[in-house]
Amino acid sequence: MQIAFIKCHGSGNDFPLIDARAMALSDAQWAQLARALADRNGPVGGDGILLLTKGNDRAAFGMRMLNPDGSEAETCLNGLRCTARLGFELLGVDRASVQLKTSLAEVARDPELAPGVVTIRTQVGPASLATGDVGLKIDAAELVDAPIPGFPSERRFTAVAMPNPHLVTFVDTVDEAELVALGDWCEAAPALIPGRANVSFVAMQDGGLFVRTYERGVGLTNSCGSAMAASTFAAGLTGRIGFGAAVTVFNRGGMVRASATAPQDGALVTIRGNASFVYDATIAFDPATGAIGAPLVHNRRFDEAQAWDALLESLK
């Protein structure tokens, strides 16, 4: 069968994006496709795949995100912006509720971050501090800026569910080797956190935050939208930024602008960031074997790539 997709990215977090509303693949087949399409050694590559799905009585459309290992994430906020843009274009709307795996998100078009950079605003939450929601098997009901008993690090973490699980620690400088070691430990599904978790090291930078994340099911990634949201919320909880104040969140892939509300005000996180389309293509996929062919690119969106590159250059 032929699969049409758009290669897209949000803040450097890149994905093949598929309009799956009329497609009848099983979960196992979608997982096969994710492993093939998102394979960095394959013909496309990505931090996972995004599926635009049918809406329901609460949402205009839905989104699924599958990681490169075939597992499904509760959410992906960089991917949500890209999926929302496609939904807007197909349905002719500028704002909507979106059904995620376990929650709803509000999305809307927003003024451009820079000329030619399509920008989408997302609001998600409430963020949860319950260690049970994060999947931590510890006695404490919440973990805010404290060591994790049994974790192979003495650093102080904040545990946040967005609703996917995040462990956030603030550092003076990001030690990638240390981050990868902790991420690998979590990825092995230890008894302490059997559902695994995203691990982020966060440093203060130019009055904002710099976030580096080991993403569950992905590994070390240039950008993770839900990690940037969790880090913004954790920065508010620990007094590093003010709740309600807009902050620039940097990552290896670029930047977004974010703000969070306090727990008593809903624990919501709003992110404004790009939803850039790179090219449109089709690819052959054999559901029986999981094999894919070479992609046929129909349209390269050079103007969007150039606009994003100009924004990155301005950040330097």
PDB file of C-alpha atoms in Angstrom:
ATOM      1  CA  MET A   1       0.000   0.000   0.000  1.00  0.00           C
ATOM      2  CA  GLN A   2       1.035   3.620  -0.543  1.00  0.00           C
ATOM      3  CA  ILE A   3       1.386   5.898   2.491  1.00  0.00           C
ATOM      4  CA  ALA A   4       1.243   9.657   1.964  1.00  0.00           C
ATOM      5  CA  PHE A   5       3.065  11.728   4.576  1.00  0.00           C
ATOM      6  CA  ILE A   6       4.442  15.174   5.314  1.00  0.00           C
ATOM      7  CA  LYS A   7       7.910  15.429   6.818  1.00  0.00           C
ATOM      8  CA  CYS A   8       7.584  18.097   9.463  1.00  0.00           C
ATOM      9  CA  HIS A   9       9.238  19.432  12.582  1.00  0.00           C
ATOM     10  CA  GLY A  10       8.448  21.391  15.689  1.00  0.00           C
ATOM     11  CA  SER A  11      11.508  23.078  17.162  1.00  0.00           C
ATOM     12  CA  GLY A  12      13.735  20.556  15.402  1.00  0.00           C
ATOM     13  CA  ASN A  13      11.722  17.551  16.639  1.00  0.00           C
ATOM     14  CA  ASP A  14      11.076  15.870  13.262  1.00  0.00           C
ATOM     15  CA  PHE A  15       8.414  13.392  12.182  1.00  0.00           C
ATOM     16  CA  PRO A  16       6.616  11.855   9.229  1.00  0.00           C
ATOM     17  CA  LEU A  17       3.010  13.089   9.660  1.00  0.00           C
ATOM     18  CA  ILE A  18       0.172  10.952   8.234  1.00  0.00           C
ATOM     19  CA  ASP A  19      -3.509  11.720   7.726  1.00  0.00           C
ATOM     20  CA  ALA A  20      -4.776   8.439   9.191  1.00  0.00           C
ATOM     21  CA  ARG A  21      -8.466   9.320   9.488  1.00  0.00           C
ATOM     22  CA  ALA A  22      -9.511   6.875   6.765  1.00  0.00           C
ATOM     23  CA  MET A  23      -6.803   4.262   7.285  1.00  0.00           C
ATOM     24  CA  ALA A  24      -7.507   0.876   8.852  1.00  0.00           C
ATOM     25  CA  LEU A  25      -4.142  -0.409  10.034  1.00  0.00           C
ATOM     26  CA  SER A  26      -3.970  -2.359  13.275  1.00  0.00           C
ATOM     27  CA  ASP A  27      -1.947  -1.103  16.240  1.00  0.00           C
ATOM     28  CA  ALA A  28       0.700  -3.707  15.449  1.00  0.00           C
ATOM     29  CA  GLN A  29       0.923  -2.485  11.851  1.00  0.00           C
ATOM     30  CA  TRP A  30       1.192   1.145  12.931  1.00  0.00           C
ATOM     31  CA  ALA A  31       4.016   0.096  15.255  1.00  0.00           C
ATOM     32  CA  GLN A  32       5.737  -1.642  12.329  1.00  0.00           C
ATOM     33  CA  LEU A  33       5.388   1.486  10.214  1.00  0.00           C
ATOM     34  CA  ALA A  34       6.783   3.655  13.019  1.00  0.00           C
ATOM     35  CA  ARG A  35       9.848   1.441  13.388  1.00  0.00           C
ATOM     36  CA  ALA A  36      10.482   1.575   9.632  1.00  0.00           C
ATOM     37  CA  LEU A  37       9.671   5.234   8.894  1.00  0.00           C
ATOM     38  CA  ALA A  38      11.346   6.711  11.980  1.00  0.00           C
ATOM     39  CA  ASP A  39      14.506   4.594  11.641  1.00  0.00           C
ATOM     40  CA  ARG A  40      17.412   7.061  11.426  1.00  0.00           C
ATOM     41  CA  ASN A  41      19.273   4.558   9.264  1.00  0.00           C
ATOM     42  CA  GLY A  42      16.295   4.217   6.904  1.00  0.00           C
ATOM     43  CA  PRO A  43      15.134   6.357   3.975  1.00  0.00           C
ATOM     44  CA  VAL A  44      13.071   8.853   6.039  1.00  0.00           C
ATOM     45  CA  GLY A  45      13.937   8.954   9.740  1.00  0.00           C
ATOM     46  CA  GLY A  46      12.353  10.846  12.586  1.00  0.00           C
ATOM     47  CA  ASP A  47      11.734  11.071  16.310  1.00  0.00           C
ATOM     48  CA  GLY A  48       8.615   8.966  15.753  1.00  0.00           C
ATOM     49  CA  ILE A  49       5.538   9.201  13.532  1.00  0.00           C
ATOM     50  CA  LEU A  50       2.450  11.374  13.932  1.00  0.00           C
ATOM     51  CA  LEU A  51      -1.072  10.286  13.035  1.00  0.00           C
ATOM     52  CA  LEU A  52      -3.949  12.696  12.472  1.00  0.00           C
ATOM     53  CA  THR A  53      -7.000  10.718  13.595  1.00  0.00           C
ATOM     54  CA  LYS A  54     -10.761  11.170  13.608  1.00  0.00           C
ATOM     55  CA  GLY A  55     -12.450  13.506  16.046  1.00  0.00           C
ATOM     56  CA  ASN A  56     -15.222  12.733  18.521  1.00  0.00           C
ATOM     57  CA  ASP A  57     -17.911  14.598  20.410  1.00  0.00           C
ATOM     58  CA  ARG A  58     -15.240  16.488  22.380  1.00  0.00           C
ATOM     59  CA  ALA A  59     -12.544  17.092  19.762  1.00  0.00           C
ATOM     60  CA  ALA A  60     -12.378  18.167  16.106  1.00  0.00           C
ATOM     61  CA  PHE A  61      -9.641  15.606  15.484  1.00  0.00           C
ATOM     62  CA  GLY A  62      -7.161  13.465  17.337  1.00  0.00           C
ATOM     63  CA  MET A  63      -3.455  12.725  17.384  1.00  0.00           C
ATOM     64  CA  ARG A  64      -1.425   9.612  17.998  1.00  0.00           C
ATOM     65  CA  MET A  65       2.358   9.583  18.289  1.00  0.00           C
ATOM     66  CA  LEU A  66       4.403   6.402  17.993  1.00  0.00           C
ATOM     67  CA  ASN A  67       8.062   6.333  18.966  1.00  0.00           C
ATOM     68  CA  PRO A  68      10.824   4.836  16.791  1.00  0.00           C
ATOM     69  CA  ASP A  69      10.644   1.657  18.880  1.00  0.00           C
ATOM     70  CA  GLY A  70       6.932   1.283  18.065  1.00  0.00           C
ATOM     71  CA  SER A  71       5.670   2.251  21.522  1.00  0.00           C
ATOM     72  CA  GLU A  72       2.951   4.895  21.798  1.00  0.00           C
ATOM     73  CA  ALA A  73       3.404   8.101  23.799  1.00  0.00           C
ATOM     74  CA  GLU A  74       0.625   9.802  25.752  1.00  0.00           C
ATOM     75  CA  THR A  75       1.476  13.071  24.056  1.00  0.00           C
ATOM     76  CA  CYS A  76       4.090  14.892  21.982  1.00  0.00           C
ATOM     77  CA  LEU A  77       3.748  18.645  22.108  1.00  0.00           C
ATOM     78  CA  ASN A  78       6.108  19.478  19.250  1.00  0.00           C
ATOM     79  CA  GLY A  79       4.252  16.918  17.170  1.00  0.00           C
ATOM     80  CA  LEU A  80       0.909  18.264  18.372  1.00  0.00           C
ATOM     81  CA  ARG A  81       1.615  21.620  16.742  1.00  0.00           C
ATOM     82  CA  CYS A  82       2.388  19.958  13.405  1.00  0.00           C
ATOM     83  CA  THR A  83      -0.664  17.701  13.615  1.00  0.00           C
ATOM     84  CA  ALA A  84      -2.853  20.648  14.571  1.00  0.00           C
ATOM     85  CA  ARG A  85      -1.641  22.595  11.551  1.00  0.00           C
ATOM     86  CA  LEU A  86      -2.606  19.731   9.237  1.00  0.00           C
ATOM     87  CA  GLY A  87      -5.978  19.411  10.947  1.00  0.00           C
ATOM     88  CA  PHE A  88      -6.579  23.145  10.567  1.00  0.00           C
ATOM     89  CA  GLU A  89      -5.730  23.028   6.869  1.00  0.00           C
ATOM     90  CA  LEU A  90      -7.925  20.000   6.161  1.00  0.00           C
ATOM     91  CA  LEU A  91     -10.915  21.203   8.204  1.00  0.00           C
ATOM     92  CA  GLY A  92     -10.640  24.926   7.443  1.00  0.00           C
ATOM     93  CA  VAL A  93     -10.450  26.036  11.095  1.00  0.00           C
ATOM     94  CA  ASP A  94      -7.969  28.062  13.165  1.00  0.00           C
ATOM     95  CA  ARG A  95      -8.521  26.538  16.593  1.00  0.00           C
ATOM     96  CA  ALA A  96      -9.706  23.218  17.982  1.00  0.00           C
ATOM     97  CA  SER A  97      -9.719  20.722  20.805  1.00  0.00           C
ATOM     98  CA  VAL A  98      -7.530  17.701  20.038  1.00  0.00           C
ATOM     99  CA  GLN A  99      -7.973  14.229  21.473  1.00  0.00           C
ATOM    100  CA  LEU A 100      -4.674  12.803  22.688  1.00  0.00           C
ATOM    101  CA  LYS A 101      -4.172   9.278  23.998  1.00  0.00           C
ATOM    102  CA  THR A 102      -5.288  10.060  27.554  1.00  0.00           C
ATOM    103  CA  SER A 103      -6.176  13.774  27.540  1.00  0.00           C
ATOM    104  CA  LEU A 104      -7.427  16.750  25.561  1.00  0.00           C
ATOM    105  CA  ALA A 105      -5.371  19.695  24.311  1.00  0.00           C
ATOM    106  CA  GLU A 106      -6.418  23.119  23.046  1.00  0.00           C
ATOM    107  CA  VAL A 107      -4.670  24.366  19.902  1.00  0.00           C
ATOM    108  CA  ALA A 108      -4.880  27.563  17.836  1.00  0.00           C
ATOM    109  CA  ARG A 109      -3.030  29.472  15.156  1.00  0.00           C
ATOM    110  CA  ASP A 110      -0.857  32.236  16.586  1.00  0.00           C
ATOM    111  CA  PRO A 111       1.102  35.212  15.201  1.00  0.00           C
ATOM    112  CA  GLU A 112       4.346  34.106  13.567  1.00  0.00           C
ATOM    113  CA  LEU A 113       7.419  33.799  15.786  1.00  0.00           C
ATOM    114  CA  ALA A 114       9.378  35.135  12.811  1.00  0.00           C
ATOM    115  CA  PRO A 115       8.511  35.937   9.172  1.00  0.00           C
ATOM    116  CA  GLY A 116       7.407  32.792   7.348  1.00  0.00           C
ATOM    117  CA  VAL A 117       7.446  30.575  10.461  1.00  0.00           C
ATOM    118  CA  VAL A 118       3.988  29.020  10.867  1.00  0.00           C
ATOM    119  CA  THR A 119       3.233  29.209  14.590  1.00  0.00           C
ATOM    120  CA  ILE A 120       0.736  27.223  16.645  1.00  0.00           C
ATOM    121  CA  ARG A 121      -0.260  27.762  20.270  1.00  0.00           C
ATOM    122  CA  THR A 122      -1.007  24.718  22.406  1.00  0.00           C
ATOM    123  CA  GLN A 123      -2.346  24.528  25.928  1.00  0.00           C
ATOM    124  CA  VAL A 124      -2.110  21.278  27.842  1.00  0.00           C
ATOM    125  CA  GLY A 125      -2.733  20.123  31.376  1.00  0.00           C
ATOM    126  CA  PRO A 126      -3.387  19.952  34.116  1.00  0.00           C
ATOM    127  CA  ALA A 127       0.143  18.788  34.821  1.00  0.00           C
ATOM    128  CA  SER A 128       0.216  16.246  37.631  1.00  0.00           C
ATOM    129  CA  LEU A 129       2.769  15.998  40.414  1.00  0.00           C
ATOM    130  CA  ALA A 130       1.422  12.689  41.701  1.00  0.00           C
ATOM    131  CA  THR A 131       4.269  10.187  41.685  1.00  0.00           C
ATOM    132  CA  GLY A 132       1.741   7.514  40.767  1.00  0.00           C
ATOM    133  CA  ASP A 133       0.885   9.403  37.575  1.00  0.00           C
ATOM    134  CA  VAL A 134       4.593   9.675  36.757  1.00  0.00           C
ATOM    135  CA  GLY A 135       4.994   5.952  37.456  1.00  0.00           C
ATOM    136  CA  LEU A 136       7.493   6.261  40.306  1.00  0.00           C
ATOM    137  CA  LYS A 137       7.257   3.451  42.856  1.00  0.00           C
ATOM    138  CA  ILE A 138       8.190   5.489  45.932  1.00  0.00           C
ATOM    139  CA  ASP A 139       6.405   6.314  49.186  1.00  0.00           C
ATOM    140  CA  ALA A 140       6.206  10.082  48.587  1.00  0.00           C
ATOM    141  CA  ALA A 141       2.969  11.368  47.042  1.00  0.00           C
ATOM    142  CA  GLU A 142       4.902  14.094  45.175  1.00  0.00           C
ATOM    143  CA  LEU A 143       8.526  14.765  44.333  1.00  0.00           C
ATOM    144  CA  VAL A 144       9.542  18.417  43.909  1.00  0.00           C
ATOM    145  CA  ASP A 145      13.237  19.387  43.818  1.00  0.00           C
ATOM    146  CA  ALA A 146      14.295  16.349  45.846  1.00  0.00           C
ATOM    147  CA  PRO A 147      16.478  13.264  45.393  1.00  0.00           C
ATOM    148  CA  ILE A 148      14.708  10.124  44.149  1.00  0.00           C
ATOM    149  CA  PRO A 149      15.200   7.195  46.558  1.00  0.00           C
ATOM    150  CA  GLY A 150      16.810   4.302  44.678  1.00  0.00           C
ATOM    151  CA  PHE A 151      17.682   6.398  41.606  1.00  0.00           C
ATOM    152  CA  PRO A 152      21.325   6.193  40.457  1.00  0.00           C
ATOM    153  CA  SER A 153      21.882   9.938  40.942  1.00  0.00           C
ATOM    154  CA  GLU A 154      22.059  12.279  43.916  1.00  0.00           C
ATOM    155  CA  ARG A 155      20.624  15.158  41.890  1.00  0.00           C
ATOM    156  CA  ARG A 156      17.360  16.777  42.953  1.00  0.00           C
ATOM    157  CA  PHE A 157      14.493  16.050  40.548  1.00  0.00           C
ATOM    158  CA  THR A 158      10.934  17.198  40.050  1.00  0.00           C
ATOM    159  CA  ALA A 159       8.547  14.518  38.791  1.00  0.00           C
ATOM    160  CA  VAL A 160       5.817  15.775  36.425  1.00  0.00           C
ATOM    161  CA  ALA A 161       3.200  13.993  34.296  1.00  0.00           C
ATOM    162  CA  MET A 162       2.258  15.980  31.167  1.00  0.00           C
ATOM    163  CA  PRO A 163       0.529  13.373  31.069  1.00  0.00           C
ATOM    164  CA  ASN A 164       3.589  11.400  29.897  1.00  0.00           C
ATOM    165  CA  PRO A 165       6.181  10.962  32.664  1.00  0.00           C
ATOM    166  CA  HIS A 166       9.062  13.406  33.167  1.00  0.00           C
ATOM    167  CA  LEU A 167      11.937  13.636  35.613  1.00  0.00           C
ATOM    168  CA  VAL A 168      13.393  17.168  35.529  1.00  0.00           C
ATOM    169  CA  THR A 169      16.562  18.373  37.247  1.00  0.00           C
ATOM    170  CA  PHE A 170      18.181  21.806  37.081  1.00  0.00           C
ATOM    171  CA  VAL A 171      21.919  21.894  36.428  1.00  0.00           C
ATOM    172  CA  ASP A 172      24.653  24.488  36.003  1.00  0.00           C
ATOM    173  CA  THR A 173      25.860  22.792  32.817  1.00  0.00           C
ATOM    174  CA  VAL A 174      24.427  19.862  30.874  1.00  0.00           C
ATOM    175  CA  ASP A 175      26.562  16.717  31.085  1.00  0.00           C
ATOM    176  CA  GLU A 176      25.267  14.638  28.165  1.00  0.00           C
ATOM    177  CA  ALA A 177      27.137  11.495  29.211  1.00  0.00           C
ATOM    178  CA  GLU A 178      25.473  11.629  32.627  1.00  0.00           C
ATOM    179  CA  LEU A 179      22.085  12.321  31.050  1.00  0.00           C
ATOM    180  CA  VAL A 180      22.415   9.366  28.672  1.00  0.00           C
ATOM    181  CA  ALA A 181      23.457   7.066  31.515  1.00  0.00           C
ATOM    182  CA  LEU A 182      20.360   8.007  33.532  1.00  0.00           C
ATOM    183  CA  GLY A 183      18.145   7.771  30.464  1.00  0.00           C
ATOM    184  CA  ASP A 184      19.478   4.325  29.622  1.00  0.00           C
ATOM    185  CA  TRP A 185      18.819   3.247  33.204  1.00  0.00           C
ATOM    186  CA  CYS A 186      15.201   4.397  32.984  1.00  0.00           C
ATOM    187  CA  GLU A 187      14.815   2.870  29.514  1.00  0.00           C
ATOM    188  CA  ALA A 188      15.539  -0.571  30.989  1.00  0.00           C
ATOM    189  CA  ALA A 189      12.189  -0.314  32.874  1.00  0.00           C
ATOM    190  CA  PRO A 190      13.575  -0.800  36.399  1.00  0.00           C
ATOM    191  CA  ALA A 191      11.297  -1.646  39.310  1.00  0.00           C
ATOM    192  CA  LEU A 192      11.520   1.968  40.495  1.00  0.00           C
ATOM    193  CA  ILE A 193       9.819   3.217  37.303  1.00  0.00           C
ATOM    194  CA  PRO A 194       8.666   0.244  35.232  1.00  0.00           C
ATOM    195  CA  GLY A 195       6.823   2.394  32.672  1.00  0.00           C
ATOM    196  CA  ARG A 196      10.066   4.288  31.940  1.00  0.00           C
ATOM    197  CA  ALA A 197      10.339   8.088  31.911  1.00  0.00           C
ATOM    198  CA  ASN A 198      11.724  11.060  30.019  1.00  0.00           C
ATOM    199  CA  VAL A 199      14.757  12.548  31.794  1.00  0.00           C
ATOM    200  CA  SER A 200      15.697  16.226  31.315  1.00  0.00           C
ATOM    201  CA  PHE A 201      18.678  18.306  32.403  1.00  0.00           C
ATOM    202  CA  VAL A 202      17.729  22.007  32.434  1.00  0.00           C
ATOM    203  CA  ALA A 203      20.086  24.985  32.619  1.00  0.00           C
ATOM    204  CA  MET A 204      19.195  28.670  32.882  1.00  0.00           C
ATOM    205  CA  GLN A 205      20.210  30.468  29.657  1.00  0.00           C
ATOM    206  CA  ASP A 206      19.798  34.105  28.598  1.00  0.00           C
ATOM    207  CA  GLY A 207      16.954  34.587  31.045  1.00  0.00           C
ATOM    208  CA  GLY A 208      15.228  31.458  29.751  1.00  0.00           C
ATOM    209  CA  LEU A 209      15.665  27.697  29.966  1.00  0.00           C
ATOM    210  CA  PHE A 210      17.858  25.319  27.981  1.00  0.00           C
ATOM    211  CA  VAL A 211      16.417  21.789  27.989  1.00  0.00           C
ATOM    212  CA  ARG A 212      18.263  18.614  27.010  1.00  0.00           C
ATOM    213  CA  THR A 213      16.193  15.436  27.118  1.00  0.00           C
ATOM    214  CA  TYR A 214      16.616  11.691  26.953  1.00  0.00           C
ATOM    215  CA  GLU A 215      13.201  10.781  25.563  1.00  0.00           C
ATOM    216  CA  ARG A 216      11.466   7.527  26.425  1.00  0.00           C
ATOM    217  CA  GLY A 217      11.445   5.254  23.381  1.00  0.00           C
ATOM    218  CA  VAL A 218      13.681   7.654  21.418  1.00  0.00           C
ATOM    219  CA  GLY A 219      16.932   8.342  23.277  1.00  0.00           C
ATOM    220  CA  LEU A 220      18.826  11.618  23.375  1.00  0.00           C
ATOM    221  CA  THR A 221      16.814  14.015  21.224  1.00  0.00           C
ATOM    222  CA  ASN A 222      17.336  17.543  19.946  1.00  0.00           C
ATOM    223  CA  SER A 223      13.907  18.565  21.165  1.00  0.00           C
ATOM    224  CA  CYS A 224      11.007  17.226  23.223  1.00  0.00           C
ATOM    225  CA  GLY A 225       7.937  19.428  23.534  1.00  0.00           C
ATOM    226  CA  SER A 226       6.420  17.786  26.591  1.00  0.00           C
ATOM    227  CA  ALA A 227       9.841  17.968  28.304  1.00  0.00           C
ATOM    228  CA  MET A 228       9.942  21.709  27.611  1.00  0.00           C
ATOM    229  CA  ALA A 229       6.443  21.984  29.105  1.00  0.00           C
ATOM    230  CA  ALA A 230       7.380  19.907  32.151  1.00  0.00           C
ATOM    231  CA  SER A 231      10.587  21.928  32.595  1.00  0.00           C
ATOM    232  CA  THR A 232       8.658  25.215  32.442  1.00  0.00           C
ATOM    233  CA  PHE A 233       6.210  23.956  35.071  1.00  0.00           C
ATOM    234  CA  ALA A 234       9.060  22.653  37.251  1.00  0.00           C
ATOM    235  CA  ALA A 235      10.899  25.980  36.942  1.00  0.00           C
ATOM    236  CA  GLY A 236       7.791  27.727  38.243  1.00  0.00           C
ATOM    237  CA  LEU A 237       7.409  25.270  41.107  1.00  0.00           C
ATOM    238  CA  THR A 238      11.013  25.799  42.195  1.00  0.00           C
ATOM    239  CA  GLY A 239      10.912  29.589  41.898  1.00  0.00           C
ATOM    240  CA  ARG A 240      13.296  29.835  38.945  1.00  0.00           C
ATOM    241  CA  ILE A 241      10.681  31.629  36.842  1.00  0.00           C
ATOM    242  CA  GLY A 242       7.388  33.250  37.691  1.00  0.00           C
ATOM    243  CA  PHE A 243       4.130  31.444  37.051  1.00  0.00           C
ATOM    244  CA  GLY A 244       2.225  33.257  34.314  1.00  0.00           C
ATOM    245  CA  ALA A 245       5.372  34.832  32.860  1.00  0.00           C
ATOM    246  CA  ALA A 246       6.390  34.023  29.291  1.00  0.00           C
ATOM    247  CA  VAL A 247       9.817  32.407  29.000  1.00  0.00           C
ATOM    248  CA  THR A 248      11.940  31.374  26.029  1.00  0.00           C
ATOM    249  CA  VAL A 249      12.804  27.687  26.146  1.00  0.00           C
ATOM    250  CA  PHE A 250      15.828  26.725  24.074  1.00  0.00           C
ATOM    251  CA  ASN A 251      16.884  23.291  22.889  1.00  0.00           C
ATOM    252  CA  ARG A 252      19.290  21.811  20.357  1.00  0.00           C
ATOM    253  CA  GLY A 253      16.592  22.083  17.682  1.00  0.00           C
ATOM    254  CA  GLY A 254      15.588  25.706  18.256  1.00  0.00           C
ATOM    255  CA  MET A 255      13.190  27.356  20.666  1.00  0.00           C
ATOM    256  CA  VAL A 256       9.620  27.868  21.815  1.00  0.00           C
ATOM    257  CA  ARG A 257       7.926  30.405  24.055  1.00  0.00           C
ATOM    258  CA  ALA A 258       6.180  28.974  27.090  1.00  0.00           C
ATOM    259  CA  SER A 259       4.304  29.873  30.251  1.00  0.00           C
ATOM    260  CA  ALA A 260       2.729  27.895  33.063  1.00  0.00           C
ATOM    261  CA  THR A 261       0.083  28.459  35.699  1.00  0.00           C
ATOM    262  CA  ALA A 262       0.476  27.453  39.324  1.00  0.00           C
ATOM    263  CA  PRO A 263      -1.157  24.246  40.629  1.00  0.00           C
ATOM    264  CA  GLN A 264      -3.908  26.263  42.325  1.00  0.00           C
ATOM    265  CA  ASP A 265      -4.589  28.004  38.994  1.00  0.00           C
ATOM    266  CA  GLY A 266      -4.982  24.864  36.940  1.00  0.00           C
ATOM    267  CA  ALA A 267      -1.380  23.688  36.351  1.00  0.00           C
ATOM    268  CA  LEU A 268      -1.671  24.457  32.633  1.00  0.00           C
ATOM    269  CA  VAL A 269       1.244  24.947  30.250  1.00  0.00           C
ATOM    270  CA  THR A 270       0.988  27.050  27.091  1.00  0.00           C
ATOM    271  CA  ILE A 271       3.576  26.717  24.340  1.00  0.00           C
ATOM    272  CA  ARG A 272       3.944  28.849  21.210  1.00  0.00           C
ATOM    273  CA  GLY A 273       6.186  27.300  18.601  1.00  0.00           C
ATOM    274  CA  ASN A 274       6.720  26.485  14.964  1.00  0.00           C
ATOM    275  CA  ALA A 275       4.934  23.819  12.941  1.00  0.00           C
ATOM    276  CA  SER A 276       7.126  23.600   9.855  1.00  0.00           C
ATOM    277  CA  PHE A 277       6.421  21.369   6.855  1.00  0.00           C
ATOM    278  CA  VAL A 278       9.587  20.261   5.061  1.00  0.00           C
ATOM    279  CA  TYR A 279       8.328  18.095   2.186  1.00  0.00           C
ATOM    280  CA  ASP A 280       5.346  16.030   0.973  1.00  0.00           C
ATOM    281  CA  ALA A 281       5.955  12.436  -0.097  1.00  0.00           C
ATOM    282  CA  THR A 282       4.542   8.941  -0.538  1.00  0.00           C
ATOM    283  CA  ILE A 283       6.154   5.633   0.315  1.00  0.00           C
ATOM    284  CA  ALA A 284       5.286   1.973  -0.259  1.00  0.00           C
ATOM    285  CA  PHE A 285       4.531  -0.009   2.902  1.00  0.00           C
ATOM    286  CA  ASP A 286       3.919  -3.761   3.177  1.00  0.00           C
ATOM    287  CA  PRO A 287       1.757  -4.361   6.292  1.00  0.00           C
ATOM    288  CA  ALA A 288       2.527  -8.090   6.117  1.00  0.00           C
ATOM    289  CA  THR A 289       6.273  -7.632   6.549  1.00  0.00           C
ATOM    290  CA  GLY A 290       6.672  -4.069   7.815  1.00  0.00           C
ATOM    291  CA  ALA A 291       8.980  -3.240   4.908  1.00  0.00           C
ATOM    292  CA  ILE A 292       8.983   0.167   3.243  1.00  0.00           C
ATOM    293  CA  GLY A 293      10.343   1.348  -0.096  1.00  0.00           C
ATOM    294  CA  ALA A 294      12.076   4.550  -1.088  1.00  0.00           C
ATOM    295  CA  PRO A 295      10.080   7.759  -0.577  1.00  0.00           C
ATOM    296  CA  LEU A 296       8.842   9.691  -3.584  1.00  0.00           C
ATOM    297  CA  VAL A 297       9.009  13.404  -2.773  1.00  0.00           C
ATOM    298  CA  HIS A 298       6.311  15.455  -4.490  1.00  0.00           C
ATOM    299  CA  ASN A 299       6.910  18.910  -3.035  1.00  0.00           C
ATOM    300  CA  ARG A 300       9.764  20.474  -1.098  1.00  0.00           C
ATOM    301  CA  ARG A 301       8.783  23.475   1.004  1.00  0.00           C
ATOM    302  CA  PHE A 302      11.974  25.468   0.654  1.00  0.00           C
ATOM    303  CA  ASP A 303      10.397  28.712   1.884  1.00  0.00           C
ATOM    304  CA  GLU A 304       9.526  27.192   5.252  1.00  0.00           C
ATOM    305  CA  ALA A 305      12.982  25.685   5.668  1.00  0.00           C
ATOM    306  CA  GLN A 306      14.599  29.021   4.871  1.00  0.00           C
ATOM    307  CA  ALA A 307      12.332  30.874   7.314  1.00  0.00           C
ATOM    308  CA  TRP A 308      13.219  28.467  10.123  1.00  0.00           C
ATOM    309  CA  ASP A 309      16.939  28.675   9.319  1.00  0.00           C
ATOM    310  CA  ALA A 310      16.721  32.467   9.476  1.00  0.00           C
ATOM    311  CA  LEU A 311      15.127  32.260  12.921  1.00  0.00           C
ATOM    312  CA  LEU A 312      17.862  29.919  14.163  1.00  0.00           C
ATOM    313  CA  GLU A 313      20.515  32.272  12.806  1.00  0.00           C
ATOM    314  CA  SER A 314      18.920  35.172  14.674  1.00  0.00           C
ATOM    315  CA  LEU A 315      19.151  33.213  17.939  1.00  0.00           C
ATOM    316  CA  LYS A 316      22.935  33.036  17.599  1.00  0.00           C
TER     317      LYS A 316
END
